[in-house]
């Protein structure tokens, strides 16, 4: 069984930055594509970004392209999401997931971490 634990969420002003982390345990995920999704109040969960197993390929939703950066450290079984130039519309619960890629529903999900961007 895989456990994914997110951390790093919080409250930030518009234009600010946050860095989310997702630590995996129970099984190495070095061969999995990993990703981040988010769900805002009253909205469906949406894909944000994914990174392939090697870290060489990434895919970003248009809404975050140029502002968010995903990375991973396979030796630490950890994935990161650096979020810059945050906007109020980025406010959501952010979930780490695996395996994750565009059009693929992940098998494993974290519990989520709240990100709130004030205007």
Short mmCIF file of N, CA, C and O in Angstrom, two decimals:
data_model
loop_
_atom_site.label_atom_id
_atom_site.label_comp_id
_atom_site.label_asym_id
_atom_site.label_seq_id
_atom_site.Cartn_x
_atom_site.Cartn_y
_atom_site.Cartn_z
N UNK A 1 0.84 -1.19 0.00
CA UNK A 1 0.00 0.00 0.00
C UNK A 1 0.88 1.24 0.00
O UNK A 1 1.92 1.27 0.65
N UNK A 2 0.46 2.24 -0.72
CA UNK A 2 1.20 3.48 -0.84
C UNK A 2 0.53 4.57 -0.01
O UNK A 2 -0.70 4.73 -0.05
N UNK A 3 1.32 5.31 0.73
CA UNK A 3 0.81 6.47 1.43
C UNK A 3 1.51 7.72 0.88
O UNK A 3 2.72 7.74 0.73
N UNK A 4 0.70 8.71 0.60
CA UNK A 4 1.21 9.99 0.13
C UNK A 4 0.82 11.06 1.15
O UNK A 4 -0.36 11.18 1.49
N UNK A 5 1.81 11.83 1.60
CA UNK A 5 1.54 12.84 2.61
C UNK A 5 2.04 14.19 2.09
O UNK A 5 3.24 14.37 1.86
N UNK A 6 1.10 15.12 1.94
CA UNK A 6 1.44 16.46 1.47
C UNK A 6 1.74 17.37 2.66
O UNK A 6 1.21 17.18 3.76
N UNK A 7 2.55 18.37 2.41
CA UNK A 7 2.83 19.40 3.40
C UNK A 7 3.20 20.69 2.67
O UNK A 7 3.47 20.66 1.47
N UNK A 8 3.18 21.78 3.42
CA UNK A 8 3.62 23.05 2.85
C UNK A 8 2.53 24.03 2.49
O UNK A 8 2.80 25.15 2.07
N UNK A 9 1.29 23.62 2.66
CA UNK A 9 0.20 24.54 2.36
C UNK A 9 0.11 25.65 3.40
O UNK A 9 0.80 25.63 4.41
N UNK A 10 -0.74 26.62 3.11
CA UNK A 10 -0.90 27.72 4.06
C UNK A 10 -1.60 28.90 3.43
O UNK A 10 -2.19 28.79 2.35
N UNK A 11 -1.52 30.03 4.12
CA UNK A 11 -2.13 31.27 3.68
C UNK A 11 -1.05 32.20 3.16
O UNK A 11 -0.03 32.42 3.83
N UNK A 12 -1.27 32.75 1.98
CA UNK A 12 -0.29 33.65 1.38
C UNK A 12 -1.02 34.75 0.63
O UNK A 12 -2.16 34.54 0.16
N UNK A 13 -0.40 35.89 0.53
CA UNK A 13 -1.00 36.99 -0.23
C UNK A 13 -0.79 36.78 -1.73
O UNK A 13 0.16 36.10 -2.15
N UNK A 14 -1.66 37.37 -2.50
CA UNK A 14 -1.53 37.30 -3.95
C UNK A 14 -0.15 37.80 -4.36
O UNK A 14 0.35 38.80 -3.83
N UNK A 15 0.46 37.08 -5.29
CA UNK A 15 1.81 37.41 -5.72
C UNK A 15 2.89 36.67 -4.96
O UNK A 15 4.06 36.69 -5.37
N UNK A 16 2.50 36.02 -3.89
CA UNK A 16 3.46 35.30 -3.07
C UNK A 16 3.75 33.91 -3.58
O UNK A 16 3.29 33.51 -4.66
N UNK A 17 4.53 33.16 -2.79
CA UNK A 17 4.97 31.83 -3.18
C UNK A 17 4.77 30.83 -2.06
O UNK A 17 4.78 31.20 -0.88
N UNK A 18 4.59 29.60 -2.45
CA UNK A 18 4.55 28.48 -1.52
C UNK A 18 5.21 27.29 -2.19
O UNK A 18 5.20 27.18 -3.42
N UNK A 19 5.75 26.39 -1.37
CA UNK A 19 6.32 25.16 -1.88
C UNK A 19 5.66 23.98 -1.19
O UNK A 19 5.75 23.86 0.03
N UNK A 20 5.01 23.16 -1.97
CA UNK A 20 4.38 21.96 -1.44
C UNK A 20 5.32 20.77 -1.60
O UNK A 20 6.08 20.70 -2.57
N UNK A 21 5.22 19.85 -0.64
CA UNK A 21 5.99 18.61 -0.72
C UNK A 21 5.03 17.43 -0.61
O UNK A 21 3.99 17.53 0.05
N UNK A 22 5.41 16.34 -1.23
CA UNK A 22 4.63 15.11 -1.15
C UNK A 22 5.61 13.97 -0.90
O UNK A 22 6.43 13.65 -1.76
N UNK A 23 5.52 13.40 0.28
CA UNK A 23 6.40 12.30 0.66
C UNK A 23 5.63 10.99 0.54
O UNK A 23 4.52 10.86 1.07
N UNK A 24 6.24 10.04 -0.15
CA UNK A 24 5.61 8.74 -0.35
C UNK A 24 6.25 7.71 0.57
O UNK A 24 7.46 7.74 0.80
N UNK A 25 5.45 6.81 1.03
CA UNK A 25 5.96 5.70 1.84
C UNK A 25 5.17 4.45 1.51
O UNK A 25 4.12 4.51 0.87
N UNK A 26 5.73 3.34 1.93
CA UNK A 26 5.06 2.07 1.69
C UNK A 26 5.56 1.37 0.45
O UNK A 26 5.44 0.16 0.32
N UNK A 27 6.12 2.16 -0.46
CA UNK A 27 6.59 1.59 -1.71
C UNK A 27 7.33 2.67 -2.46
O UNK A 27 6.93 3.82 -2.42
N UNK A 28 8.38 2.31 -3.15
CA UNK A 28 9.09 3.31 -3.92
C UNK A 28 8.27 3.71 -5.14
O UNK A 28 7.66 2.87 -5.78
N UNK A 29 8.26 5.00 -5.40
CA UNK A 29 7.49 5.50 -6.53
C UNK A 29 8.40 6.02 -7.63
O UNK A 29 7.96 6.79 -8.48
N UNK A 30 9.65 5.59 -7.60
CA UNK A 30 10.62 6.12 -8.56
C UNK A 30 10.26 5.77 -10.00
O UNK A 30 10.73 6.43 -10.93
N UNK A 31 9.46 4.74 -10.20
CA UNK A 31 9.08 4.37 -11.56
C UNK A 31 7.72 4.93 -11.97
O UNK A 31 7.25 4.68 -13.08
N UNK A 32 7.09 5.70 -11.09
CA UNK A 32 5.77 6.25 -11.36
C UNK A 32 5.86 7.71 -11.82
O UNK A 32 6.67 8.47 -11.32
N UNK A 33 4.96 8.07 -12.71
CA UNK A 33 4.72 9.49 -12.93
C UNK A 33 3.92 9.99 -11.72
O UNK A 33 3.02 9.30 -11.24
N UNK A 34 4.28 11.17 -11.25
CA UNK A 34 3.61 11.75 -10.08
C UNK A 34 2.94 13.05 -10.49
O UNK A 34 3.35 13.70 -11.46
N UNK A 35 1.93 13.43 -9.72
CA UNK A 35 1.25 14.65 -10.11
C UNK A 35 0.57 15.36 -8.95
O UNK A 35 0.50 14.84 -7.83
N UNK A 36 0.09 16.54 -9.26
CA UNK A 36 -0.69 17.35 -8.33
C UNK A 36 -2.02 17.70 -8.96
O UNK A 36 -2.10 18.03 -10.14
N UNK A 37 -3.05 17.60 -8.15
CA UNK A 37 -4.39 18.01 -8.51
C UNK A 37 -4.85 19.03 -7.48
O UNK A 37 -4.25 19.16 -6.42
N UNK A 38 -5.93 19.72 -7.78
CA UNK A 38 -6.49 20.64 -6.79
C UNK A 38 -8.00 20.69 -6.90
O UNK A 38 -8.56 20.42 -7.95
N UNK A 39 -8.62 21.05 -5.78
CA UNK A 39 -10.07 21.17 -5.76
C UNK A 39 -10.45 22.41 -4.98
O UNK A 39 -10.16 22.51 -3.77
N UNK A 40 -11.07 23.34 -5.67
CA UNK A 40 -11.55 24.56 -5.04
C UNK A 40 -12.98 24.33 -4.53
O UNK A 40 -13.68 23.43 -5.01
N UNK A 41 -13.41 25.13 -3.58
CA UNK A 41 -14.77 24.97 -3.03
C UNK A 41 -15.83 25.04 -4.12
O UNK A 41 -15.83 25.96 -4.94
N UNK A 42 -16.71 24.05 -4.13
CA UNK A 42 -17.79 24.04 -5.10
C UNK A 42 -17.40 23.65 -6.50
O UNK A 42 -18.23 23.70 -7.42
N UNK A 43 -16.14 23.24 -6.68
CA UNK A 43 -15.67 22.85 -8.02
C UNK A 43 -15.16 21.42 -8.02
O UNK A 43 -14.87 20.85 -6.97
N UNK A 44 -15.05 20.86 -9.21
CA UNK A 44 -14.50 19.52 -9.34
C UNK A 44 -12.99 19.55 -9.19
O UNK A 44 -12.34 20.56 -9.43
N UNK A 45 -12.46 18.39 -8.80
CA UNK A 45 -11.01 18.27 -8.72
C UNK A 45 -10.43 18.38 -10.12
O UNK A 45 -10.95 17.79 -11.07
N UNK A 46 -9.33 19.13 -10.25
CA UNK A 46 -8.73 19.32 -11.57
C UNK A 46 -7.25 19.01 -11.56
O UNK A 46 -6.56 19.17 -10.54
N UNK A 47 -6.77 18.60 -12.71
CA UNK A 47 -5.35 18.32 -12.90
C UNK A 47 -4.57 19.63 -12.88
O UNK A 47 -4.99 20.64 -13.46
N UNK A 48 -3.40 19.61 -12.24
CA UNK A 48 -2.54 20.78 -12.19
C UNK A 48 -1.25 20.54 -12.96
O UNK A 48 -0.88 21.30 -13.86
N UNK A 49 -0.55 19.47 -12.59
CA UNK A 49 0.76 19.22 -13.21
C UNK A 49 1.17 17.79 -12.94
O UNK A 49 0.74 17.18 -11.95
N UNK A 50 2.00 17.24 -13.83
CA UNK A 50 2.55 15.89 -13.62
C UNK A 50 4.00 15.87 -14.08
O UNK A 50 4.42 16.68 -14.91
N UNK A 51 4.74 14.91 -13.53
CA UNK A 51 6.14 14.73 -13.87
C UNK A 51 6.39 13.24 -14.06
O UNK A 51 5.89 12.42 -13.28
N UNK A 52 7.15 12.90 -15.08
CA UNK A 52 7.39 11.47 -15.34
C UNK A 52 8.42 10.92 -14.36
O UNK A 52 8.97 11.65 -13.52
N UNK A 53 8.70 9.63 -14.46
CA UNK A 53 9.52 8.98 -13.45
C UNK A 53 10.92 9.56 -13.37
O UNK A 53 11.51 9.65 -12.29
N UNK A 54 11.46 9.99 -14.50
CA UNK A 54 12.84 10.48 -14.51
C UNK A 54 12.93 11.97 -14.17
O UNK A 54 14.00 12.48 -13.85
N UNK A 55 11.80 12.65 -14.24
CA UNK A 55 11.82 14.09 -14.02
C UNK A 55 12.10 14.89 -15.27
O UNK A 55 12.11 16.13 -15.22
N UNK A 56 12.31 14.23 -16.38
CA UNK A 56 12.69 14.92 -17.61
C UNK A 56 11.48 15.44 -18.39
O UNK A 56 11.62 16.31 -19.24
N UNK A 57 10.32 14.87 -18.11
CA UNK A 57 9.11 15.30 -18.82
C UNK A 57 8.08 15.78 -17.82
O UNK A 57 7.83 15.12 -16.81
N UNK A 58 7.48 16.90 -18.13
CA UNK A 58 6.44 17.46 -17.28
C UNK A 58 5.28 17.94 -18.14
O UNK A 58 5.44 18.16 -19.35
N UNK A 59 4.13 18.07 -17.50
CA UNK A 59 2.95 18.56 -18.20
C UNK A 59 2.18 19.45 -17.26
O UNK A 59 1.83 19.04 -16.15
N UNK A 60 1.90 20.68 -17.68
CA UNK A 60 1.24 21.66 -16.84
C UNK A 60 -0.12 22.05 -17.41
O UNK A 60 -0.28 22.19 -18.62
N UNK A 61 -1.06 22.26 -16.52
CA UNK A 61 -2.32 22.86 -16.93
C UNK A 61 -2.03 24.30 -17.38
O UNK A 61 -1.14 24.96 -16.83
N UNK A 62 -2.77 24.79 -18.34
CA UNK A 62 -2.54 26.13 -18.86
C UNK A 62 -2.64 27.19 -17.76
O UNK A 62 -1.94 28.20 -17.79
N UNK A 63 -3.49 26.94 -16.78
CA UNK A 63 -3.74 27.93 -15.75
C UNK A 63 -2.54 28.18 -14.84
O UNK A 63 -2.47 29.20 -14.15
N UNK A 64 -1.60 27.24 -14.82
CA UNK A 64 -0.45 27.38 -13.92
C UNK A 64 0.88 27.45 -14.66
O UNK A 64 1.92 27.66 -14.04
N UNK A 65 0.84 27.29 -15.96
CA UNK A 65 2.06 27.28 -16.75
C UNK A 65 2.82 28.59 -16.58
O UNK A 65 2.24 29.67 -16.65
N UNK A 66 4.10 28.48 -16.33
CA UNK A 66 4.93 29.66 -16.14
C UNK A 66 4.99 30.16 -14.71
O UNK A 66 5.82 31.01 -14.38
N UNK A 67 4.11 29.64 -13.86
CA UNK A 67 4.08 30.07 -12.45
C UNK A 67 4.43 28.93 -11.50
O UNK A 67 5.04 29.17 -10.45
N UNK A 68 4.04 27.72 -11.84
CA UNK A 68 4.28 26.56 -10.99
C UNK A 68 5.39 25.71 -11.60
O UNK A 68 5.50 25.62 -12.83
N UNK A 69 6.17 25.06 -10.73
CA UNK A 69 7.21 24.15 -11.18
C UNK A 69 7.17 22.88 -10.34
O UNK A 69 7.24 22.94 -9.11
N UNK A 70 7.10 21.74 -11.02
CA UNK A 70 7.12 20.46 -10.33
C UNK A 70 8.52 19.87 -10.44
O UNK A 70 9.21 20.05 -11.45
N UNK A 71 8.94 19.18 -9.39
CA UNK A 71 10.22 18.50 -9.40
C UNK A 71 10.12 17.27 -8.50
O UNK A 71 9.14 17.13 -7.75
N UNK A 72 11.12 16.41 -8.58
CA UNK A 72 11.09 15.22 -7.74
C UNK A 72 12.51 14.81 -7.35
O UNK A 72 13.47 15.06 -8.07
N UNK A 73 12.57 14.15 -6.20
CA UNK A 73 13.80 13.54 -5.73
C UNK A 73 13.50 12.08 -5.47
O UNK A 73 12.96 11.72 -4.41
N UNK A 74 13.82 11.23 -6.41
CA UNK A 74 13.49 9.82 -6.27
C UNK A 74 14.20 9.17 -5.09
O UNK A 74 13.65 8.27 -4.46
N UNK A 75 15.38 9.63 -4.77
CA UNK A 75 16.12 9.06 -3.63
C UNK A 75 15.37 9.30 -2.32
O UNK A 75 15.53 8.54 -1.36
N UNK A 76 14.58 10.37 -2.30
CA UNK A 76 13.81 10.70 -1.09
C UNK A 76 12.34 10.33 -1.25
O UNK A 76 11.54 10.60 -0.34
N UNK A 77 11.98 9.76 -2.40
CA UNK A 77 10.58 9.41 -2.65
C UNK A 77 9.66 10.61 -2.44
O UNK A 77 8.59 10.50 -1.84
N UNK A 78 10.11 11.76 -2.93
CA UNK A 78 9.41 13.02 -2.67
C UNK A 78 9.23 13.81 -3.96
O UNK A 78 10.12 13.83 -4.81
N UNK A 79 8.07 14.44 -4.06
CA UNK A 79 7.76 15.32 -5.17
C UNK A 79 7.45 16.71 -4.60
O UNK A 79 6.88 16.83 -3.52
N UNK A 80 7.85 17.73 -5.34
CA UNK A 80 7.66 19.11 -4.89
C UNK A 80 6.84 19.89 -5.91
O UNK A 80 6.85 19.60 -7.10
N UNK A 81 6.16 20.90 -5.40
CA UNK A 81 5.45 21.83 -6.28
C UNK A 81 5.78 23.25 -5.81
O UNK A 81 5.32 23.66 -4.74
N UNK A 82 6.60 23.94 -6.57
CA UNK A 82 6.92 25.33 -6.28
C UNK A 82 5.88 26.20 -6.97
O UNK A 82 5.72 26.13 -8.19
N UNK A 83 5.19 27.01 -6.19
CA UNK A 83 4.12 27.85 -6.71
C UNK A 83 4.50 29.31 -6.51
O UNK A 83 4.65 29.76 -5.37
N UNK A 84 4.67 30.02 -7.60
CA UNK A 84 5.02 31.44 -7.58
C UNK A 84 3.90 32.26 -8.18
O UNK A 84 3.02 31.75 -8.87
N UNK A 85 3.95 33.55 -7.93
CA UNK A 85 2.95 34.48 -8.48
C UNK A 85 1.54 33.98 -8.23
O UNK A 85 0.70 33.95 -9.14
N UNK A 86 1.29 33.57 -7.01
CA UNK A 86 0.00 32.98 -6.68
C UNK A 86 -1.13 33.98 -6.83
O UNK A 86 -0.97 35.19 -6.57
N UNK A 87 -2.28 33.45 -7.24
CA UNK A 87 -3.47 34.26 -7.45
C UNK A 87 -4.59 33.74 -6.55
O UNK A 87 -4.58 32.57 -6.17
N UNK A 88 -5.57 34.58 -6.25
CA UNK A 88 -6.69 34.11 -5.43
C UNK A 88 -7.37 32.88 -6.03
O UNK A 88 -7.84 32.01 -5.28
N UNK A 89 -7.42 32.78 -7.34
CA UNK A 89 -8.05 31.63 -7.98
C UNK A 89 -7.24 30.34 -7.84
O UNK A 89 -7.70 29.28 -8.24
N UNK A 90 -6.04 30.42 -7.28
CA UNK A 90 -5.27 29.22 -6.97
C UNK A 90 -5.69 28.61 -5.64
O UNK A 90 -5.22 27.52 -5.29
N UNK A 91 -6.54 29.29 -4.91
CA UNK A 91 -7.02 28.78 -3.63
C UNK A 91 -7.75 27.46 -3.82
O UNK A 91 -8.69 27.37 -4.62
N UNK A 92 -7.29 26.43 -3.11
CA UNK A 92 -7.85 25.09 -3.26
C UNK A 92 -7.15 24.15 -2.29
O UNK A 92 -6.14 24.51 -1.68
N UNK A 93 -7.69 22.96 -2.18
CA UNK A 93 -6.97 21.87 -1.53
C UNK A 93 -6.15 21.19 -2.60
O UNK A 93 -6.69 20.81 -3.66
N UNK A 94 -4.87 21.04 -2.36
CA UNK A 94 -3.95 20.45 -3.33
C UNK A 94 -3.65 19.02 -2.91
O UNK A 94 -3.29 18.75 -1.76
N UNK A 95 -3.78 18.10 -3.88
CA UNK A 95 -3.58 16.68 -3.65
C UNK A 95 -2.42 16.17 -4.49
O UNK A 95 -2.33 16.46 -5.69
N UNK A 96 -1.59 15.37 -3.85
CA UNK A 96 -0.56 14.63 -4.55
C UNK A 96 -1.16 13.30 -5.00
O UNK A 96 -2.01 12.73 -4.28
N UNK A 97 -0.73 12.79 -6.14
CA UNK A 97 -1.33 11.56 -6.65
C UNK A 97 -0.32 10.79 -7.50
O UNK A 97 0.60 11.35 -8.06
N UNK A 98 -0.57 9.47 -7.59
CA UNK A 98 0.28 8.60 -8.40
C UNK A 98 -0.48 7.35 -8.79
O UNK A 98 -1.32 6.86 -8.01
N UNK A 99 -0.17 6.76 -9.90
CA UNK A 99 0.53 7.36 -11.04
C UNK A 99 -0.34 8.48 -11.64
O UNK A 99 -1.56 8.39 -11.59
N UNK A 100 0.30 9.50 -12.13
CA UNK A 100 -0.46 10.65 -12.60
C UNK A 100 0.06 11.14 -13.94
O UNK A 100 1.24 11.37 -14.10
N UNK A 101 -0.85 11.28 -14.86
CA UNK A 101 -0.55 11.90 -16.14
C UNK A 101 -1.86 12.38 -16.73
O UNK A 101 -2.93 12.04 -16.23
N UNK A 102 -1.80 13.15 -17.76
CA UNK A 102 -3.00 13.70 -18.37
C UNK A 102 -3.89 12.55 -18.83
O UNK A 102 -3.45 11.63 -19.51
N UNK A 103 -5.13 12.58 -18.43
CA UNK A 103 -6.09 11.57 -18.85
C UNK A 103 -6.07 10.30 -18.05
O UNK A 103 -6.84 9.38 -18.34
N UNK A 104 -5.22 10.22 -17.06
CA UNK A 104 -5.13 9.02 -16.25
C UNK A 104 -5.61 9.30 -14.84
O UNK A 104 -5.17 10.27 -14.22
N UNK A 105 -6.51 8.48 -14.35
CA UNK A 105 -6.96 8.62 -12.97
C UNK A 105 -5.98 7.90 -12.06
O UNK A 105 -5.76 6.71 -12.20
N UNK A 106 -5.39 8.61 -11.11
CA UNK A 106 -4.39 7.99 -10.23
C UNK A 106 -4.98 6.90 -9.34
O UNK A 106 -6.17 6.92 -9.01
N UNK A 107 -4.09 6.00 -8.94
CA UNK A 107 -4.50 4.94 -8.01
C UNK A 107 -4.38 5.39 -6.56
O UNK A 107 -5.11 4.91 -5.69
N UNK A 108 -3.43 6.29 -6.31
CA UNK A 108 -3.13 6.69 -4.93
C UNK A 108 -3.25 8.21 -4.80
O UNK A 108 -2.81 8.96 -5.68
N UNK A 109 -3.81 8.61 -3.66
CA UNK A 109 -4.02 10.04 -3.37
C UNK A 109 -3.55 10.36 -1.96
O UNK A 109 -3.70 9.55 -1.05
N UNK A 110 -3.02 11.57 -1.80
CA UNK A 110 -2.74 12.06 -0.48
C UNK A 110 -4.00 12.62 0.15
O UNK A 110 -5.07 12.65 -0.48
N UNK A 111 -3.88 13.11 1.38
CA UNK A 111 -5.04 13.62 2.10
C UNK A 111 -5.34 15.07 1.74
O UNK A 111 -6.41 15.58 2.05
N UNK A 112 -4.38 15.72 1.08
CA UNK A 112 -4.58 17.10 0.65
C UNK A 112 -4.00 18.11 1.62
O UNK A 112 -3.91 17.86 2.83
N UNK A 113 -3.62 19.24 1.07
CA UNK A 113 -3.13 20.36 1.88
C UNK A 113 -3.78 21.64 1.36
O UNK A 113 -3.86 21.85 0.14
N UNK A 114 -4.25 22.47 2.28
CA UNK A 114 -4.99 23.67 1.90
C UNK A 114 -4.04 24.79 1.51
O UNK A 114 -3.08 25.10 2.24
N UNK A 115 -4.32 25.40 0.38
CA UNK A 115 -3.61 26.61 -0.06
C UNK A 115 -4.64 27.71 -0.20
O UNK A 115 -5.63 27.56 -0.92
N UNK A 116 -4.42 28.80 0.51
CA UNK A 116 -5.33 29.94 0.45
C UNK A 116 -4.55 31.18 0.06
O UNK A 116 -3.56 31.52 0.70
N UNK A 117 -5.00 31.82 -1.01
CA UNK A 117 -4.35 33.02 -1.52
C UNK A 117 -5.30 34.19 -1.33
O UNK A 117 -6.38 34.22 -1.90
N UNK A 118 -4.87 35.15 -0.53
CA UNK A 118 -5.71 36.31 -0.25
C UNK A 118 -5.40 37.43 -1.24
O UNK A 118 -4.27 37.59 -1.69
N UNK A 119 -6.43 38.22 -1.53
CA UNK A 119 -6.25 39.30 -2.51
C UNK A 119 -5.85 40.60 -1.83
O UNK A 119 -5.84 40.70 -0.62
#
